[in-house]
Amino acid sequence: MSRPIEVRELTMEYSEVRALDNVTLRVEKGELVTVLGPSGCGKSTLLSLISGLRKATAGQIYLGEERIDHLPPQQREIGFLFQNYALFPSMNVYENLAFGLRIRKYSRIEINRQVEELLEMLGLTDQAHKKPAHLSGGQQQRVALGRALAPKPNVLLLDEPLSALDVQIRQRLREELRNLQKNLGITTILVTHDQEEAFELGDRVAVMNKGKIEQVDIPQRIYDFPATEFVACFVGNVNVLSGVVSSGKIYSCSLAMDIPDYLKGTLNNTPVRIYIRPENFILEKETNATAKGAMRGVIRSAVFRGALIGLDILLDNAEVIHAVVTKDKTSSKGLFPGERVVVWAKASHVVSTQTAPACVKAG
Amino acid sequence: MAAKHRVAGNQALVWRVLGGVALGYIMLLVVLPMGGIFVRSFQNGLAGFLEDVLQPAALASLILTIKVAFGAAVINGVMGLLAAYILVRFTFPGKSFLNALVDLPFAIPTSVSGLMLLAVYGTGSPIGRVLEGFGLSIAYEFPGIVLALLLVTFPFTIRAVQPVLETMDRSLEEVAFTLGATRWQAFWRVTFPSLIPSVLTGVTLTYARALAEFGSVVVVAGNIPLKTQVAAVYVYGEMESYNARGATSVSFVLLIVSLIILLVLNYLSGIRSREGKSRPNQEVKVESSAIPGKETRSEGVS
Ligand SMILES: Nc1ncnc2c1ncn2[C@@H]1O[C@H](COP(=O)(O)OP(=O)(O)OP(=O)(O)O)[C@@H](O)[C@H]1O
Ligand SMILES: [Mg+2]
């Protein structure tokens, strides 16, 4: 029943906006891929094309080996949970869940059996005869989810399923959703602009920007090895330092780093932007010894964040960086506000020679 | 403090006076004239009233009125629903012009509406001659009355349904499509149930308006007693021939029927506003037992 879904070179143009630009993505059977991107980047458009509610300008969609982009939504058997849930207001919970089965002309006994099972699974048995308007947000979300799952679809599409909910229940439902998806083994695409949600739920994460998919990978690699400036900026915190290429190395002020492979052969004196995650700085208290290839500065402030401490450091060249170190290190090394420090970088993530930054983000 | 109290007191007084004015206004314009009709209809007691109403021409005009109004309400209920759906859910050239045209019957004198119909469907016109070939004549006949009423009342259902349809979430039908429903199934199972109150409102308004119609009917169907004479026209005729009591008695019946319809309408809009209200969301209890095999996942940020 569950099948892989794949889109190839999908492009969607509304009258003047190009909402999707040559998007290719494959989601394996039983896999959950989260699509992460800022508002307006084309996430909902992608889902509406896969579901068949809109027709793509160009490109193909495959369900398993079968090409489906010419099929109307009724024949694709793809479950869709809308951002606003779109529960049928005149039907109660039971009737909402039964809708897809009634359309398919299942017998009454069969419908009853399946709906009871769903109600049980979603913890909604007591709410079966309530109208959607009389349910809480979390209950509405489950009804919408159950309604999409009832006809046992090939693929499940979730458009920001948790963003309409209070923060307190969001975390609970996130775990429930994850477990449910794994237990059912249903191929799922979940769209969100919430980075934490994307990372926690996705087997893989696809980061989208301006209608393009910039990177698809497992969460850890998206964070540690962002493929583009946009991904580095959009995912997690990052420091952006300006630097220059010089004889096989890159320098930002006196900080020296190895040049990444993809920039080998870049001319000397080419200006670059260097992206460094806050936890990838190495800090030492300044001594008289020369610190080769390091920057110097003074700790301006420290913010306590549980096991981690965030430090703002004013460099001698007047740039400010944001570093994160463990609490143990601050005390063992004496890294307190007012102290002078030397700073190395463990690794840089993205180095770009493009002139316009993908995003502006202070460290 | 004291000054504040006095201001509040003054305001309460102002509102009490305004309330009294509004009430008096309704009394003067609606309740008193109704009472007047009542007193006049029954000036010779129940027997006199019944005698007036049971006059063959009077009774025929009342029955005819109720019949044609019913026909107009049913036809315009169905067509109005269709027109509203198409005006809201489809885009086509000339749509906004057509939309503006819908209100035209409200803006022109009903006698002009009648003339327009005669010009197109009358005995002298080409279409009228074709229709007569099929044995269907519009002018001075029963179909003419219905046609006149349809023209005069067709905005009601459209304008009652349209705003409800416009504010209705389009994704409701889209969800239904993804669940396998055709457009037809999605309309009847998902959209229509939410439209019922507004359709009924439109139909009731149409019926009430059709009961009261005078100008267009008199132009299209004339004033033939026992055949095309509707109640409003009968009342006018009796007034002309100085039978004031006969006129008021029939008027009284019309008034009562209209009043009942408006009470029904009031009840329907009561249902609608109750359905629109939802109970305030209570905080959710997320039962952790809902899904087996729950485990906490660790976050991967060092
Ligand atoms: N029906 C439409 N007609 C014209 N432009 C549209 C239409 N739907 C979306 N767009 C445009 O396409 C782009 C992508 O929209 P889309 O709704 O897919 O974004 P999204 O990533 O889902 O955003 P959000 O997070 O706000 O829901 C936007 O620039 C939007 O303005
Ligand atoms: Mg969206």
XYZ file of C-alpha atoms and ligand atoms in Angstrom:
697
model
C 0.000 0.000 0.000
C 2.720 2.505 0.886
C 4.877 3.400 -2.109
C 7.840 5.641 -2.876
C 7.073 9.037 -4.387
C 9.336 10.974 -6.681
C 9.168 14.326 -8.406
C 11.494 15.111 -11.279
C 12.371 18.576 -12.545
C 9.102 19.988 -11.310
C 8.455 23.623 -12.178
C 5.381 25.643 -11.282
C 4.639 29.129 -12.515
C 1.705 31.178 -11.319
C 0.906 34.152 -13.542
C 4.162 35.951 -12.739
C 5.712 34.065 -9.823
C 7.896 31.002 -10.304
C 6.879 29.156 -7.154
C 8.837 25.976 -7.926
C 11.992 25.843 -9.954
C 13.179 22.495 -11.280
C 12.610 20.529 -8.096
C 13.704 16.906 -7.916
C 13.089 14.825 -4.806
C 12.626 11.134 -4.073
C 11.063 9.811 -0.895
C 11.545 6.108 -0.270
C 8.840 3.714 0.854
C 8.105 4.289 4.541
C 10.462 7.255 4.734
C 9.580 10.631 6.238
C 11.179 13.583 4.496
C 10.633 17.033 5.934
C 10.699 20.024 3.617
C 12.076 23.029 5.476
C 12.004 26.566 4.153
C 10.918 30.116 4.856
C 7.390 31.340 4.210
C 6.569 31.659 0.530
C 9.389 29.412 -0.720
C 6.930 27.065 -2.438
C 6.382 24.293 0.112
C 2.588 24.222 -0.153
C 2.851 24.482 -3.917
C 5.009 21.344 -3.988
C 2.404 19.424 -1.994
C -0.492 20.651 -4.107
C 1.289 19.418 -7.243
C 2.015 16.002 -5.750
C -1.587 15.660 -4.591
C -2.889 16.687 -8.008
C -4.867 19.701 -6.808
C -2.754 21.838 -9.127
C -1.061 21.048 -12.420
C 2.664 21.639 -12.776
C 4.003 23.864 -15.555
C 6.660 21.219 -16.267
C 8.128 18.057 -14.778
C 7.033 14.564 -13.812
C 5.669 12.851 -10.726
C 6.103 9.138 -10.075
C 4.330 6.950 -7.556
C 6.581 3.907 -7.398
C 7.227 3.226 -11.066
C 3.935 4.682 -12.230
C 3.797 8.162 -13.688
C 0.869 9.989 -12.118
C 1.096 13.669 -13.033
C -1.749 13.370 -15.555
C -4.105 11.810 -12.974
C -6.714 13.871 -11.105
C -6.390 13.948 -7.285
C -9.242 11.440 -6.913
C -7.188 8.703 -8.574
C -3.845 9.269 -6.859
C -4.748 7.931 -3.409
C -2.496 10.437 -1.700
C -3.565 11.628 1.755
C -3.305 15.374 2.366
C -3.460 17.118 5.712
C -4.055 20.834 5.149
C -2.419 23.550 7.189
C -5.830 24.656 8.524
C -7.079 21.024 8.836
C -10.178 21.790 6.703
C -12.430 19.484 8.732
C -15.941 19.150 7.332
C -17.931 21.404 9.687
C -21.308 19.757 9.176
C -20.016 16.257 9.987
C -19.021 14.878 13.359
C -15.685 13.218 14.058
C -16.928 9.765 13.049
C -18.355 11.037 9.742
C -15.189 12.989 8.983
C -13.106 9.844 9.436
C -15.559 7.747 7.434
C -15.730 10.165 4.478
C -13.037 8.578 2.299
C -14.382 5.078 2.991
C -17.969 6.050 2.158
C -16.840 7.600 -1.124
C -15.135 4.281 -1.910
C -18.437 2.503 -1.178
C -17.105 0.223 1.549
C -19.774 -1.769 3.364
C -21.202 -0.222 6.518
C -19.741 -2.963 8.673
C -16.308 -2.488 7.158
C -16.488 1.305 7.555
C -17.558 0.936 11.157
C -14.719 -1.464 11.914
C -12.068 0.765 10.357
C -13.339 4.006 11.858
C -13.557 2.465 15.339
C -9.978 1.292 14.921
C -8.853 4.793 13.909
C -10.735 6.420 16.780
C -9.022 4.019 19.155
C -5.583 4.613 17.664
C -5.961 8.394 17.813
C -7.514 8.413 21.284
C -10.703 10.011 19.940
C -13.270 7.365 20.881
C -15.000 9.700 23.341
C -15.197 12.504 20.787
C -16.744 10.442 17.975
C -20.047 12.325 17.961
C -18.721 15.847 18.387
C -18.645 18.409 15.606
C -15.182 19.794 14.737
C -16.076 23.238 16.157
C -16.382 21.628 19.578
C -12.905 20.077 19.560
C -9.643 21.481 20.823
C -6.867 22.291 18.371
C -4.962 19.095 19.135
C -8.050 16.954 18.673
C -8.851 18.675 15.375
C -5.348 17.941 14.176
C -5.800 14.238 14.940
C -9.147 14.072 13.203
C -7.586 15.632 10.110
C -4.733 13.135 10.307
C -7.110 10.214 10.800
C -9.301 11.320 7.908
C -6.271 11.423 5.593
C -5.082 7.987 6.788
C -8.465 6.234 6.694
C -8.446 5.180 3.018
C -4.914 3.762 3.507
C -3.230 6.119 1.033
C -0.005 5.436 -0.883
C 1.619 8.584 0.434
C 0.836 11.076 3.189
C 1.384 14.815 2.675
C 1.402 17.025 5.767
C 1.326 20.802 5.339
C 2.582 22.397 8.563
C 0.550 19.942 10.654
C 1.585 21.362 13.999
C 2.033 25.074 13.390
C -1.525 25.981 14.396
C -1.093 24.437 17.851
C 0.068 25.776 21.196
C 3.719 25.281 21.949
C 3.028 22.993 24.925
C 1.106 20.374 22.969
C 3.195 20.710 19.836
C 6.053 18.695 21.333
C 3.724 15.857 22.423
C 1.994 15.661 19.073
C 5.311 15.757 17.283
C 6.380 12.559 19.013
C 2.992 10.953 18.432
C 3.140 11.827 14.766
C 6.608 10.382 14.456
C 5.628 7.111 16.134
C 2.437 6.811 14.158
C 4.258 7.319 10.878
C 6.886 4.712 11.748
C 4.316 2.186 12.988
C 2.253 2.517 9.826
C 5.349 2.660 7.641
C 3.734 5.216 5.382
C 5.757 7.275 2.914
C 5.425 10.848 4.163
C 6.359 14.371 3.134
C 6.013 16.939 5.909
C 6.341 20.631 5.186
C 7.374 23.096 7.871
C 9.180 26.350 8.500
C 10.133 25.196 11.997
C 13.687 23.959 11.971
C 13.447 21.994 15.189
C 10.374 20.191 13.867
C 12.061 19.412 10.559
C 15.118 17.974 12.295
C 13.267 15.995 14.901
C 10.758 14.414 12.524
C 12.654 13.908 9.303
C 14.603 10.834 8.310
C 15.973 13.298 5.815
C 15.490 17.034 5.497
C 15.075 18.942 2.223
C 15.916 22.618 2.621
C 14.046 24.854 0.211
C 14.575 28.446 -0.795
C 12.834 30.517 -3.457
C 11.325 27.511 -5.198
C 14.536 25.479 -5.250
C 15.696 22.576 -3.110
C 19.141 23.568 -1.879
C 20.100 20.377 -0.050
C 18.602 17.007 0.882
C 20.331 14.997 3.580
C 20.014 13.519 7.059
C 19.545 16.194 9.746
C 23.036 15.882 11.246
C 24.734 16.372 7.897
C 22.520 19.328 6.984
C 23.730 20.966 10.167
C 27.383 19.964 9.965
C 27.885 20.173 6.231
C 25.510 22.751 4.788
C 25.797 22.696 1.025
C 25.025 26.338 0.416
C 25.230 29.694 2.121
C 21.450 29.705 2.481
C 21.413 26.366 4.298
C 24.222 27.494 6.611
C 22.288 30.642 7.457
C 18.787 29.220 7.677
C 19.635 26.156 9.729
C 21.062 26.793 13.177
C 23.140 29.756 14.258
C 26.127 30.834 12.270
C 28.835 33.487 12.284
C 29.611 35.178 9.012
C 33.184 36.427 8.735
C 34.682 38.230 5.797
C 38.027 36.933 4.620
C 40.390 36.595 1.725
C 42.190 33.782 -0.121
C 45.940 33.732 0.154
C 48.373 31.021 -0.968
C 46.236 27.966 -0.350
C 44.611 29.224 2.848
C 41.796 31.536 3.787
C 42.295 34.298 6.252
C 39.871 36.348 8.231
C 41.982 38.966 9.940
C 44.686 36.836 11.504
C 42.537 33.679 11.604
C 43.867 31.084 9.199
C 41.877 28.151 7.873
C 42.355 25.457 5.262
C 40.702 26.176 1.980
C 37.866 23.761 1.139
C 38.274 21.508 -1.893
C 35.663 23.236 -3.981
C 37.602 26.523 -3.774
C 41.034 25.053 -4.566
C 42.502 27.035 -7.437
C 40.811 30.278 -6.430
C 42.983 33.284 -7.155
C 44.873 34.979 -4.356
C 43.160 37.998 -2.813
C 39.680 36.825 -3.802
C 37.328 38.101 -1.079
C 35.262 35.371 0.588
C 32.580 34.959 3.238
C 33.220 32.289 5.836
C 30.401 30.640 7.838
C 31.313 29.199 11.237
C 28.928 27.609 13.751
C 29.185 29.033 17.292
C 30.324 25.697 18.759
C 33.178 25.410 16.267
C 35.387 28.041 17.862
C 38.243 27.062 20.174
C 38.872 29.646 22.872
C 41.872 30.104 25.157
C 42.679 32.787 27.663
C 45.192 35.176 26.116
C 48.803 34.655 27.253
C 52.024 36.241 26.117
C 52.803 33.264 23.927
C 52.163 33.893 20.246
C 48.998 32.198 19.042
C 49.579 31.269 15.426
C 46.642 31.683 13.039
C 44.254 32.919 15.707
C 42.139 36.022 16.296
C 42.208 38.033 19.495
C 39.418 39.751 21.318
C 37.656 40.344 24.580
C 34.643 38.493 26.021
C 31.847 41.031 26.138
C 29.107 38.962 27.722
C 28.160 35.434 28.713
C 24.665 33.932 28.556
C 23.912 30.882 30.654
C 22.017 28.214 28.696
C 22.085 25.145 30.892
C 25.024 22.934 29.996
C 26.181 25.426 27.388
C 27.336 29.019 27.719
C 26.940 31.543 24.905
C 29.759 34.055 24.654
C 29.829 37.328 22.698
C 33.373 38.201 21.756
C 34.460 41.607 20.475
C 37.405 40.971 18.151
C 40.235 43.452 17.896
C 39.158 44.248 14.318
C 35.790 45.392 15.789
C 33.807 42.411 14.436
C 31.660 40.536 16.939
C 31.410 36.739 17.003
C 29.130 34.476 18.934
C 30.644 31.309 20.391
C 29.144 28.459 22.383
C 31.240 26.447 24.850
C 30.400 23.916 27.538
C 30.015 25.142 31.079
C 32.975 23.037 32.252
C 35.292 24.721 29.786
C 34.388 28.244 30.829
C 35.360 27.524 34.422
C 38.424 25.340 33.737
C 39.818 27.837 31.240
C 38.619 30.957 33.051
C 36.568 32.296 30.157
C 34.602 35.058 31.843
C 33.335 38.453 30.657
C 36.108 41.027 30.518
C 38.840 38.453 29.863
C 40.940 38.677 26.708
C 40.943 35.520 24.575
C 42.502 34.004 21.495
C 40.137 32.309 19.055
C 40.683 29.514 16.546
C 38.117 27.899 14.306
C 37.791 24.091 14.215
C 36.135 24.083 10.874
C 34.424 26.414 8.534
C 31.264 25.237 6.848
C 30.636 27.169 3.768
C 33.012 29.526 2.144
C 31.551 31.611 -0.595
C 33.109 33.810 -3.187
C 29.747 35.202 -4.293
C 29.392 38.910 -3.722
C 25.800 39.010 -2.502
C 25.193 37.145 0.756
C 22.415 34.537 0.762
C 21.210 35.944 4.027
C 22.316 38.431 6.605
C 22.668 36.998 10.049
C 24.693 38.463 12.879
C 26.765 35.922 14.826
C -16.178 59.999 41.095
C -19.556 61.705 41.477
C -19.193 63.408 38.095
C -18.366 60.091 36.501
C -21.480 58.555 37.991
C -23.586 61.359 36.644
C -22.136 60.927 33.154
C -22.899 57.218 33.282
C -26.405 58.026 34.530
C -26.949 60.547 31.729
C -25.799 58.033 29.151
C -28.181 55.414 30.443
C -30.972 57.970 30.169
C -29.970 58.861 26.609
C -30.058 55.201 25.622
C -33.412 54.720 27.286
C -34.844 57.646 25.310
C -33.317 56.396 22.038
C -34.724 52.936 22.742
C -38.147 54.471 23.280
C -37.898 56.403 20.016
C -36.968 53.268 18.073
C -39.812 51.325 19.633
C -42.278 54.140 18.923
C -41.079 54.285 15.329
C -41.755 50.582 14.808
C -45.168 50.971 16.500
C -46.104 53.900 14.285
C -44.979 52.368 11.019
C -45.725 48.679 11.460
C -47.765 47.705 14.474
C -50.448 50.433 14.341
C -51.231 49.987 10.632
C -51.464 46.226 11.196
C -53.868 46.851 14.048
C -55.846 49.170 11.774
C -56.201 46.483 9.147
C -57.235 44.005 11.800
C -59.929 46.292 13.220
C -61.280 47.122 9.784
C -61.353 43.523 8.564
C -63.308 42.461 11.612
C -65.619 45.500 11.855
C -68.518 43.199 10.975
C -67.156 40.377 13.071
C -65.726 37.048 11.954
C -68.722 36.408 9.703
C -68.116 39.606 7.751
C -64.426 38.796 7.410
C -65.129 35.272 6.159
C -67.735 36.557 3.743
C -65.155 38.927 2.214
C -62.421 36.350 1.977
C -64.674 33.609 0.611
C -65.820 35.759 -2.310
C -64.883 33.581 -5.357
C -62.625 36.238 -6.860
C -60.984 36.979 -3.499
C -60.394 33.329 -2.658
C -59.108 32.593 -6.165
C -56.674 35.510 -5.977
C -55.328 34.325 -2.613
C -54.888 30.717 -3.764
C -53.277 31.849 -7.007
C -50.880 34.107 -5.121
C -49.791 31.374 -2.755
C -49.310 28.944 -5.663
C -47.271 31.213 -7.933
C -45.173 32.483 -5.046
C -44.379 28.883 -4.129
C -43.403 28.098 -7.730
C -41.162 31.146 -7.934
C -39.518 30.346 -4.596
C -38.708 26.744 -5.575
C -37.410 27.596 -9.051
C -35.347 30.556 -7.893
C -34.064 28.558 -4.913
C -32.549 25.950 -7.238
C -31.379 28.360 -9.924
C -30.078 30.866 -7.397
C -27.969 28.183 -5.717
C -26.549 27.128 -9.081
C -25.879 30.730 -10.145
C -24.204 31.580 -6.842
C -21.950 28.499 -7.041
C -20.898 29.348 -10.566
C -20.359 33.026 -9.796
C -18.139 32.143 -6.824
C -16.246 29.025 -7.892
C -15.565 29.578 -11.581
C -13.781 32.311 -13.452
C -14.972 33.308 -16.901
C -14.931 36.475 -19.004
C -17.692 38.922 -18.134
C -18.146 37.456 -14.664
C -18.041 40.741 -12.754
C -20.455 42.337 -15.223
C -22.846 39.438 -14.780
C -22.471 39.742 -11.036
C -23.437 43.407 -11.164
C -26.405 42.560 -13.367
C -27.873 40.301 -10.683
C -29.030 43.283 -8.615
C -30.818 44.951 -11.529
C -34.312 43.735 -10.572
C -33.906 45.575 -7.253
C -33.017 48.813 -9.002
C -35.779 49.138 -11.602
C -39.499 49.688 -11.013
C -41.284 46.352 -11.162
C -43.659 47.667 -13.825
C -40.593 48.181 -16.019
C -39.554 44.573 -15.348
C -42.991 43.553 -16.561
C -42.630 45.623 -19.712
C -39.237 44.061 -20.403
C -40.789 40.608 -20.240
C -43.689 41.590 -22.497
C -41.255 43.019 -25.042
C -39.408 39.702 -25.232
C -42.098 37.084 -24.619
C -45.286 39.011 -25.484
C -47.677 37.950 -28.238
C -46.170 40.422 -30.691
C -42.561 39.351 -30.187
C -40.740 36.648 -32.204
C -40.027 34.523 -29.126
C -43.636 34.921 -27.988
C -44.847 33.652 -31.365
C -42.531 30.616 -31.188
C -43.740 29.831 -27.676
C -47.345 30.160 -28.775
C -46.598 27.662 -31.504
C -45.897 25.217 -28.644
C -49.152 26.231 -26.992
C -47.445 28.269 -24.297
C -48.502 31.872 -24.028
C -46.890 34.188 -21.553
C -48.912 37.388 -21.711
C -52.158 37.348 -19.699
C -51.585 33.741 -18.650
C -50.442 31.824 -15.591
C -46.829 31.248 -16.865
C -46.544 35.013 -17.317
C -47.146 35.586 -13.614
C -44.505 33.045 -12.634
C -42.053 34.529 -15.115
C -42.645 38.018 -13.750
C -42.120 36.811 -10.189
C -38.945 34.920 -11.185
C -37.477 38.063 -12.695
C -38.373 40.266 -9.764
C -37.131 37.853 -7.093
C -34.103 36.168 -8.595
C -31.480 38.213 -6.674
C -32.644 36.931 -3.279
C -31.225 33.389 -3.240
C -28.088 34.355 -5.131
C -27.337 37.164 -2.721
C -28.112 35.031 0.319
C -25.878 32.131 -0.772
C -23.022 34.006 -2.415
C -21.377 35.558 0.675
C -21.560 32.259 2.584
C -19.950 30.427 -0.312
C -17.292 33.104 -0.668
C -16.180 32.879 2.934
C -16.319 29.093 2.857
C -12.919 27.508 2.887
C -12.056 26.202 -0.561
C -9.764 23.614 0.921
C -12.846 21.756 2.200
C -13.678 20.669 -1.326
C -10.007 20.092 -2.116
C -9.662 17.721 0.833
C -12.714 15.880 -0.434
C -11.031 15.522 -3.853
C -7.922 13.993 -2.284
C -10.208 11.551 -0.456
C -11.627 10.416 -3.787
C -14.760 12.565 -4.087
C -15.816 13.974 -7.457
C -16.768 17.649 -7.725
C -20.427 16.653 -7.628
C -19.959 14.508 -4.490
C -17.855 17.198 -2.834
C -20.572 19.769 -3.487
C -23.479 17.732 -2.146
C -21.709 16.124 0.809
C -19.379 18.883 1.937
C -20.463 22.270 0.624
C -24.230 22.014 0.427
C -24.914 21.131 4.087
C -23.282 24.395 5.106
C -25.369 26.279 2.550
C -28.774 24.981 3.627
C -29.580 27.830 6.046
C -28.683 30.483 3.492
C -30.627 28.724 0.731
C -33.668 28.560 3.002
C -33.267 32.228 3.839
C -33.134 33.066 0.142
C -36.179 30.921 -0.610
C -38.189 32.446 2.219
C -37.346 35.979 1.172
C -38.269 35.080 -2.400
C -41.599 33.702 -1.231
C -42.390 36.763 0.875
C -41.478 39.119 -1.951
C -43.494 37.104 -4.469
C -46.600 37.311 -2.258
C -46.335 41.085 -2.309
C -45.580 41.619 -6.000
C -47.898 43.951 -7.875
C -46.386 46.000 -10.694
C -44.772 43.398 -12.921
C -47.665 40.942 -12.564
C -50.273 43.501 -13.508
C -48.269 44.462 -16.599
C -47.529 40.922 -17.806
C -50.624 39.017 -16.742
C -53.194 41.743 -16.374
C -56.087 41.744 -13.998
C -58.384 38.930 -15.040
C -60.488 37.842 -12.039
C -60.403 34.105 -11.300
C -57.557 33.692 -13.790
C -54.564 35.996 -13.459
C -55.616 38.284 -10.654
C -53.187 37.936 -7.730
C -54.124 39.095 -4.242
C -52.254 42.388 -4.323
C -53.991 43.290 -7.581
C -57.366 42.217 -6.173
C -56.867 44.511 -3.157
C -56.099 47.426 -5.441
C -59.135 46.672 -7.584
C -61.490 46.537 -4.586
C -60.119 49.850 -3.315
C -60.799 51.383 -6.716
C -64.392 50.175 -6.572
C -64.887 51.487 -3.027
C -65.085 48.066 -1.375
C -62.708 49.020 1.416
C -63.730 46.166 3.735
C -63.222 43.491 1.076
C -59.797 44.961 0.327
C -58.727 45.012 3.956
C -59.910 41.474 4.658
C -57.807 40.028 1.834
C -54.942 42.304 2.907
C -55.227 40.877 6.391
C -54.808 37.315 5.104
C -51.766 38.388 3.064
C -50.324 40.076 6.126
C -50.733 36.986 8.275
C -49.108 34.726 5.690
C -46.189 37.141 5.323
C -45.837 37.435 9.064
C -45.622 33.662 9.437
C -42.962 33.526 6.722
C -40.915 36.239 8.351
C -41.112 34.453 11.701
C -39.828 31.306 10.010
C -37.018 33.370 8.490
C -36.140 34.770 11.870
C -35.999 31.265 13.301
C -33.752 30.100 10.451
C -31.250 32.902 10.910
C -31.257 32.023 14.597
C -30.146 28.500 13.687
C -27.493 29.868 11.423
C -25.879 32.127 13.998
C -25.970 29.317 16.564
C -24.186 26.963 14.173
C -21.547 29.556 13.417
C -20.597 29.806 17.048
C -18.197 27.228 18.363
C -17.528 26.437 21.933
C -14.383 28.106 23.223
C -11.445 25.752 22.926
C -10.642 24.034 26.140
C -7.094 23.017 26.802
C -6.268 19.687 25.245
C -5.481 16.622 27.220
C -2.972 14.682 25.192
C -3.251 11.135 26.326
C 0.194 9.648 26.031
C -1.336 6.186 25.861
C -2.813 7.010 22.466
C 0.092 5.615 20.533
C 2.078 2.611 21.672
C 5.830 2.461 21.546
C 6.453 6.081 22.476
C 10.050 6.981 23.045
C 11.953 10.206 23.427
C 14.383 11.129 20.726
C 17.543 12.985 21.544
C 18.458 16.158 19.742
C 21.641 16.159 17.795
C 23.221 19.533 18.537
C 26.525 19.382 20.329
N -2.720 30.659 -6.429
C -1.603 31.405 -6.524
N -1.509 32.392 -7.439
C -0.391 33.134 -7.547
N 0.699 32.992 -6.783
C 0.675 32.035 -5.834
C -0.476 31.192 -5.652
N -0.216 30.329 -4.645
C 1.026 30.626 -4.210
N 1.580 31.641 -4.931
C 2.929 32.194 -4.770
O 3.854 31.147 -4.898
C 4.869 31.254 -3.933
C 4.942 29.995 -3.082
O 3.752 29.874 -2.336
P 3.498 28.665 -1.341
O 2.146 28.825 -0.777
O 3.795 27.395 -2.034
O 4.589 28.943 -0.227
P 4.813 28.214 1.182
O 6.242 27.840 1.223
O 3.818 27.155 1.392
O 4.576 29.413 2.204
P 3.948 29.390 3.675
O 5.011 28.872 4.589
O 3.659 30.839 3.911
O 2.719 28.552 3.628
C 4.578 32.520 -3.147
O 5.365 33.562 -3.676
C 3.133 32.775 -3.398
O 2.864 34.156 -3.366
Mg 2.176 26.921 2.852
